[in-house]
Structures are given as structure tokens and as C-alpha cells.
Short mmCIF file of C-alpha atoms and ligand atoms in Angstrom, two decimals:
data_model
loop_
_atom_site.label_atom_id
_atom_site.label_comp_id
_atom_site.label_asym_id
_atom_site.label_seq_id
_atom_site.Cartn_x
_atom_site.Cartn_y
_atom_site.Cartn_z
CA UNK A 515 14.86 65.41 12.74
CA UNK A 516 15.01 68.63 14.74
CA UNK A 517 17.96 70.96 14.72
CA UNK A 518 18.65 70.12 18.37
CA UNK A 519 19.15 66.43 17.49
CA UNK A 520 21.36 67.13 14.48
CA UNK A 521 24.08 68.90 16.42
CA UNK A 522 27.06 66.76 17.40
CA UNK A 523 29.19 68.54 19.99
CA UNK A 524 32.86 68.71 19.08
CA UNK A 525 33.88 68.20 22.68
CA UNK A 526 34.56 64.67 23.92
CA UNK A 527 32.52 65.26 27.06
CA UNK A 528 30.65 68.10 28.67
CA UNK A 529 33.66 70.29 29.34
CA UNK A 530 31.54 72.78 31.21
CA UNK A 531 31.22 70.22 33.97
CA UNK A 532 34.96 70.02 34.51
CA UNK A 533 35.61 73.72 34.90
CA UNK A 534 37.26 74.01 31.50
CA UNK A 535 39.28 77.08 30.49
CA UNK A 536 39.99 78.57 27.09
CA UNK A 537 43.77 78.36 26.61
CA UNK A 538 43.98 79.69 23.05
CA UNK A 539 41.83 80.84 20.18
CA UNK A 540 43.41 80.80 16.75
CA UNK A 541 41.70 82.45 13.82
CA UNK A 542 42.47 81.30 10.24
CA UNK A 543 44.85 83.30 8.02
CA UNK A 544 43.44 86.75 7.25
CA UNK A 545 43.59 86.01 3.52
CA UNK A 546 40.98 83.28 3.85
CA UNK A 547 37.78 84.06 1.98
CA UNK A 548 34.77 82.46 3.67
CA UNK A 549 31.19 83.58 4.01
CA UNK A 550 30.10 84.74 7.48
CA UNK A 551 28.02 81.58 7.76
CA UNK A 552 31.13 79.42 7.32
CA UNK A 553 33.55 81.23 9.64
CA UNK A 554 35.49 79.06 12.06
CA UNK A 555 38.41 79.08 14.48
CA UNK A 556 40.53 76.60 16.38
CA UNK A 557 40.43 76.61 20.14
CA UNK A 558 42.49 74.90 22.77
CA UNK A 559 40.51 74.00 25.86
CA UNK A 560 41.95 71.92 28.69
CA UNK A 561 44.72 70.73 26.35
CA UNK A 562 42.33 69.71 23.55
CA UNK A 563 42.53 71.49 20.17
CA UNK A 564 39.22 71.65 18.27
CA UNK A 565 37.87 73.39 15.20
CA UNK A 566 34.57 75.19 15.79
CA UNK A 567 32.27 76.81 13.27
CA UNK A 568 30.98 80.12 14.63
CA UNK A 569 27.37 79.16 14.11
CA UNK A 570 27.69 75.90 16.06
CA UNK A 571 26.43 77.48 19.27
CA UNK A 572 26.10 74.12 21.05
CA UNK A 573 29.89 73.81 20.94
CA UNK A 574 30.61 77.45 21.74
CA UNK A 575 28.34 77.61 24.76
CA UNK A 576 29.78 74.48 26.35
CA UNK A 577 33.01 76.21 27.28
CA UNK A 578 32.66 79.05 29.82
CA UNK A 579 33.96 82.33 28.39
CA UNK A 580 34.61 81.05 24.86
CA UNK A 581 31.71 82.93 23.23
CA UNK A 582 32.68 86.19 24.95
CA UNK A 583 36.41 85.83 24.22
CA UNK A 584 35.88 84.99 20.57
CA UNK A 585 33.17 87.43 19.53
CA UNK A 586 33.57 90.29 21.98
CA UNK A 587 37.31 90.37 22.73
CA UNK A 588 38.82 89.12 19.47
CA UNK A 589 36.24 90.23 16.90
CA UNK A 590 34.99 93.38 18.61
CA UNK A 591 31.28 92.53 18.67
CA UNK A 592 29.28 95.30 20.33
CA UNK A 593 25.70 94.40 19.50
CA UNK A 594 24.13 93.54 22.88
CA UNK A 595 25.23 96.85 24.44
CA UNK A 596 24.69 98.80 21.20
CA UNK A 597 21.09 97.63 20.76
CA UNK A 598 20.23 98.04 24.45
CA UNK A 599 21.68 101.55 24.62
CA UNK A 600 19.91 102.57 21.44
CA UNK A 601 16.62 101.17 22.77
CA UNK A 602 17.13 103.13 25.97
CA UNK A 603 17.80 106.41 24.18
CA UNK A 604 14.91 106.09 21.69
CA UNK A 605 12.44 105.06 24.39
CA UNK A 606 13.42 108.06 26.53
CA UNK A 607 13.15 110.37 23.52
CA UNK A 608 9.52 109.26 23.27
CA UNK A 609 8.87 109.99 26.94
CA UNK A 610 8.86 106.37 28.14
CA UNK A 611 11.24 104.41 30.34
CA UNK A 612 12.80 100.92 30.05
CA UNK A 613 11.92 100.50 33.71
CA UNK A 614 8.38 99.78 32.47
CA UNK A 615 9.57 96.93 30.26
CA UNK A 616 8.83 93.23 30.60
CA UNK A 617 11.09 91.87 27.89
CA UNK A 618 11.03 88.76 25.72
CA UNK A 619 14.63 88.19 24.60
CA UNK A 620 14.51 85.83 21.63
CA UNK A 621 17.67 83.99 20.57
CA UNK A 622 18.99 84.80 24.02
CA UNK A 623 22.13 82.64 23.74
CA UNK A 624 24.14 82.70 26.96
CA UNK A 625 22.44 85.82 28.24
CA UNK A 626 24.55 88.79 27.17
CA UNK A 627 21.50 90.81 26.15
CA UNK A 628 19.82 90.01 29.47
CA UNK A 629 22.88 91.47 31.18
CA UNK A 630 22.51 94.74 29.28
CA UNK A 631 18.76 94.90 29.85
CA UNK A 632 19.20 94.47 33.58
CA UNK A 633 21.57 97.46 33.51
CA UNK A 634 18.68 99.47 32.01
CA UNK A 635 16.56 98.46 34.99
CA UNK A 636 13.84 96.55 33.13
CA UNK A 637 11.14 94.90 35.26
CA UNK A 638 11.66 91.36 33.95
CA UNK A 639 13.25 89.37 31.14
CA UNK A 640 12.17 86.03 29.73
CA UNK A 641 14.70 84.36 27.43
CA UNK A 642 13.91 82.01 24.57
CA UNK A 643 16.39 79.94 22.63
CA UNK A 644 16.07 76.90 20.43
CA UNK A 645 18.98 74.98 21.97
CA UNK A 646 19.18 73.62 25.53
CA UNK A 647 22.90 74.54 25.62
CA UNK A 648 21.93 78.23 25.63
CA UNK A 649 19.76 77.81 28.69
CA UNK A 650 22.46 75.77 30.44
CA UNK A 651 25.14 78.35 29.62
CA UNK A 652 22.95 81.22 30.84
CA UNK A 653 22.28 79.40 34.11
CA UNK A 654 26.00 78.72 34.50
CA UNK A 655 27.40 82.13 33.41
CA UNK A 656 24.61 84.54 34.38
CA UNK A 657 22.49 82.86 37.03
CA UNK A 658 19.27 84.53 38.15
CA UNK A 659 19.37 87.11 35.36
CA UNK A 660 16.33 85.84 33.48
CA UNK A 661 12.99 85.47 35.23
CA UNK A 662 12.35 82.48 32.99
CA UNK A 663 14.31 80.89 30.12
CA UNK A 664 12.43 78.69 27.68
CA UNK A 665 13.93 76.27 25.18
CA UNK A 666 11.42 76.54 22.35
CA UNK A 667 11.03 76.78 18.59
CA UNK A 668 8.89 79.79 17.72
CA UNK A 669 8.32 78.39 14.21
CA UNK A 670 6.34 75.58 15.75
CA UNK A 671 5.30 76.64 19.23
CA UNK A 672 3.37 74.18 21.40
CA UNK A 673 0.10 75.61 22.73
CA UNK A 674 1.10 75.15 26.36
CA UNK A 675 4.40 76.94 25.72
CA UNK A 676 2.61 79.81 23.99
CA UNK A 677 0.26 80.21 26.96
CA UNK A 678 3.19 80.31 29.36
CA UNK A 679 4.96 82.94 27.26
CA UNK A 680 1.81 85.05 27.02
CA UNK A 681 1.46 84.96 30.80
CA UNK A 682 4.82 86.80 31.00
CA UNK A 683 2.82 89.75 29.58
CA UNK A 684 5.87 91.10 27.71
CA UNK A 685 5.68 94.59 26.26
CA UNK A 686 9.12 94.61 24.62
CA UNK A 687 10.85 92.21 22.23
CA UNK A 688 14.61 92.04 21.78
CA UNK A 689 16.45 89.83 19.33
CA UNK A 690 20.15 90.44 18.87
CA UNK A 691 22.50 88.71 16.39
CA UNK A 692 19.94 85.96 15.95
CA UNK A 693 17.96 86.71 12.76
CA UNK A 694 18.83 85.12 9.43
CA UNK A 695 21.74 82.77 8.58
CA UNK A 696 19.71 79.68 9.40
CA UNK A 697 18.95 81.06 12.86
CA UNK A 698 15.57 82.68 13.51
CA UNK A 699 13.46 82.71 10.33
CA UNK A 700 10.87 85.43 9.46
CA UNK A 701 7.92 83.31 10.64
CA UNK A 702 9.46 82.80 14.10
CA UNK A 703 10.28 86.50 14.33
CA UNK A 704 6.66 87.38 13.47
CA UNK A 705 5.47 84.91 16.12
CA UNK A 706 7.73 86.58 18.69
CA UNK A 707 6.24 89.94 17.75
CA UNK A 708 2.77 88.43 18.15
CA UNK A 709 3.66 87.38 21.72
CA UNK A 710 4.24 90.91 23.00
CA UNK A 711 1.45 93.29 23.86
CA UNK A 712 0.11 96.15 21.77
CA UNK A 713 1.37 98.80 22.10
CA UNK A 714 4.85 97.43 22.63
CA UNK A 715 8.47 98.02 21.74
CA UNK A 716 10.91 96.05 19.66
CA UNK A 717 14.65 96.22 19.24
CA UNK A 718 16.58 94.00 16.86
CA UNK A 719 19.52 93.90 14.50
CA UNK A 720 20.09 92.28 11.16
CA UNK A 721 22.96 92.08 8.71
CA UNK A 722 22.41 94.93 6.28
CA UNK A 723 22.37 92.57 3.28
CA UNK A 724 19.19 90.95 4.65
CA UNK A 725 17.38 94.27 4.38
CA UNK A 726 18.09 94.92 0.71
CA UNK A 727 14.96 94.99 -1.43
CA UNK A 728 15.99 92.11 -3.70
CA UNK A 729 17.08 89.94 -0.78
CA UNK A 730 15.49 86.48 -0.54
CA UNK A 731 15.52 85.52 3.18
CA UNK A 732 12.13 87.21 3.55
CA UNK A 733 13.14 89.70 6.28
CA UNK A 734 13.27 92.71 4.04
CA UNK A 735 9.77 91.96 2.71
CA UNK A 736 8.39 91.22 6.19
CA UNK A 737 9.73 94.38 7.76
CA UNK A 738 8.48 96.53 4.89
CA UNK A 739 5.05 94.91 5.19
CA UNK A 740 4.91 95.35 8.98
CA UNK A 741 5.60 99.06 8.53
CA UNK A 742 3.41 99.56 5.46
CA UNK A 743 0.35 97.88 7.03
CA UNK A 744 0.76 99.74 10.31
CA UNK A 745 1.70 96.77 12.54
CA UNK A 746 4.90 98.53 13.55
CA UNK A 747 6.38 102.00 13.24
CA UNK A 748 10.14 102.12 12.83
CA UNK A 749 11.51 104.95 14.94
CA UNK A 750 15.22 104.35 14.47
CA UNK A 751 17.12 102.55 11.71
CA UNK A 752 20.88 102.77 12.17
CA UNK A 753 23.75 101.12 10.31
CA UNK A 754 26.72 100.23 12.52
CA UNK A 755 29.68 97.87 12.72
CA UNK A 756 28.50 94.69 14.47
CA UNK A 757 32.00 93.15 14.53
CA UNK A 758 34.88 92.33 12.21
CA UNK A 759 35.10 89.16 10.16
CA UNK A 760 37.93 86.63 10.57
CA UNK A 761 39.61 88.45 7.68
CA UNK A 762 39.47 91.69 9.70
CA UNK A 763 36.78 93.31 7.52
CA UNK A 764 33.92 95.26 9.11
CA UNK A 765 30.56 93.50 9.17
CA UNK A 766 27.79 96.07 8.99
CA UNK A 767 24.41 95.45 10.56
CA UNK A 768 21.32 97.60 10.93
CA UNK A 769 19.84 98.26 14.37
CA UNK A 770 16.09 98.81 14.37
CA UNK A 771 14.02 100.26 17.20
CA UNK A 772 10.28 100.23 16.53
CA UNK A 773 6.91 100.39 18.21
CA UNK A 774 4.29 97.72 17.78
CA UNK A 775 1.03 99.51 17.05
CA UNK A 776 -1.37 96.78 15.98
CA UNK A 777 -1.92 93.08 16.77
CA UNK A 778 -0.64 90.71 14.12
CA UNK A 779 -3.22 88.59 12.34
CA UNK A 780 -3.01 84.86 11.67
CA UNK A 781 -3.09 85.52 7.93
CA UNK A 782 0.17 87.45 8.10
CA UNK A 783 1.96 84.76 10.11
CA UNK A 784 0.58 81.96 7.88
CA UNK A 785 1.70 83.81 4.76
CA UNK A 786 5.30 83.41 5.95
CA UNK A 787 5.36 79.67 5.23
CA UNK A 788 6.16 76.81 7.52
CA UNK A 789 9.64 77.90 8.65
C1 SAM B 509 24.76 84.68 17.83
S1 SAM B 509 23.75 84.00 19.09
C2 SAM B 509 23.20 85.51 19.83
C3 SAM B 509 22.99 85.36 21.31
C4 SAM B 509 22.66 86.68 22.03
N1 SAM B 509 21.44 87.27 21.54
C5 SAM B 509 23.80 87.66 21.92
O1 SAM B 509 23.62 88.70 21.27
O2 SAM B 509 24.87 87.38 22.47
C6 SAM B 509 22.28 83.45 18.25
C7 SAM B 509 21.35 82.64 19.14
O3 SAM B 509 20.11 82.44 18.45
C8 SAM B 509 19.66 81.14 18.75
N2 SAM B 509 18.69 80.69 17.74
C9 SAM B 509 18.94 80.27 16.49
N3 SAM B 509 17.80 79.92 15.87
C10 SAM B 509 16.81 80.13 16.76
C11 SAM B 509 15.39 79.96 16.73
N4 SAM B 509 14.77 79.52 15.63
N5 SAM B 509 14.69 80.27 17.83
C12 SAM B 509 15.32 80.74 18.96
N6 SAM B 509 16.65 80.91 19.04
C13 SAM B 509 17.39 80.61 17.97
C14 SAM B 509 20.93 80.31 18.76
O4 SAM B 509 20.74 79.06 19.39
C15 SAM B 509 21.88 81.25 19.48
O5 SAM B 509 21.87 81.04 20.86
#
């Protein structure tokens, strides 16, 4: 069973179709001790009160404005603008311009990164997300922002989909707030990197815990290997506050801006397992 089929929306019907509005968002007591992967809130939408887990994006994206209100207004998330601005400043430091970029935005969600990239004046942006709700929400909330938006699983990419993505001729990869925690696994990230040209640019963020040497998600090992074997060169590695948790504690992430210097080989991608 795919992840898309497993998700059961908490809403009784497609609220997005009935012009639903967020009436209230209630976070749990600050004392509550839950892992970031388990965080939740209660929301009232069109008179209906529902509990939503933060990582149930299907449910979040169905209600216009809910994702923005929850993460950006209430929990102070800054990552889409932070990563885009950092990319802009590093690229310019190296004598290049984002206006030359054709971007692949992986884990695009409802398009907030696309919004920031368009402010930088990039040539084009193609979004990829694993859930159809992300594409629908982007079309609803930010129409015409993405040149193309594909619903695809980069861990198991159909040949025809891969060809279409390669035709976009992307020279920059962005992935924001989408790596780890059961979202994009290392193999899918490596595949995304494989889809952009060489030389190319990449900008991503990751919870700092995932980059510790003893960490088991595989990202820390993959990123060290990509640098060590000359596939990428990390130009900027910056710790920053991504947002606060529901308990009001800072959640620190690392922003990475790097250059892709060498094509990935099949052996590297295969060594990352089947997910
Ligand atoms: C927290 S949202 C981030 C959205 C956007 N990048 C932003 O910063 O607002 C994470 C997104 O990653 C997507 N995602 C999770 N696993 C994925 C995968 N394997 N491939 C592509 N997208 C995935 C989710 O569906 C969700 O839309």
C-alpha cells in the first residue's frame, strides 16, 4: 500500500471546495512532552473541531491558510525565506545569479518555497511532492507559480516521469523542511540531486540531529560521502532556528548551500537501499 492510499483525511468532505476558513487553532498545553514527529493541534474550521498531527499534510493542505497560520504565524517558521535568501547571498558571493536558475523544488508542499524563489527572479520552478493534496493546494493558493508540479515518489520514479523531469533541465535543487521524519528519505534526496545538471546548485535544510555522526537516518552519512567523494562541495553550513515546538522550545535546523560538481553514479544511489 502506498503512503498516498494510507492517509485518511480528518475532514468529513473536501473543505477546500466549500471555501472553508480557519476559525481557531489551539495548541496543546506547553508542558506536553511530545517528539516533533508527534506534534498536533486542534483546529476549528467551518464550525468543525478536529485534531491534526503536524505531519499529516493531506489534512493540513485541505484547508486554505491553515498551514501558513499554524507554522508561520503561530510557530514562527522561517525556513522558506531563510533558505532562499541564503541561497541568493551565497550564489552572488560566487559571482553567479539566481536569475540563471531552473529549479527543482522537492517536497514543495503548497508552494511557499516557489513563492520565495520567484522573488529571487529564477527562470523556472518545477515542484515535486508525493501527495496529490500538495499539488491541489499549490494550484489553489499559488496558481501559476510553478511551471510544472509533479506528484511523484523519487524513491521509485517511473521512467516516463524521470524523462519529463530531466527535460526541465534543472540546474538547482531546493528541498525545505522535507527531509527526514518519514518524509523524503536519503535515496529520494540522492535521486533528486541526480536529476539536476552538473555543475548545479543545491539548497536544503535538515534538523540538526539528523546531521550528527552517530545518527541513523542515513543523511549524515550521505552528505559526508557526497562531500568526501567530490559529488558536492558545501559552501555554507549554518545552524538557525527553524521554528518553535508546541512547547515553545526552539527547533534548530542546519541550512546547507552546496554546489554539485560531479554526476552521481548508480552505485551510490543503489547503496542507499530501497527507500
Ligand atoms: C513540511 S512540508 C514542506 C513544504 C514546503 N517545502 C515548505 O517549506 O513549506 C513537507 C512536504 O514534503 C512532502 N514529502 C514528504 N515525503 C516526500 C517524498 N518522499 N517525496 C516528495 N515529497 C515528500 C510532503 O508531502 C510535504 O508536502
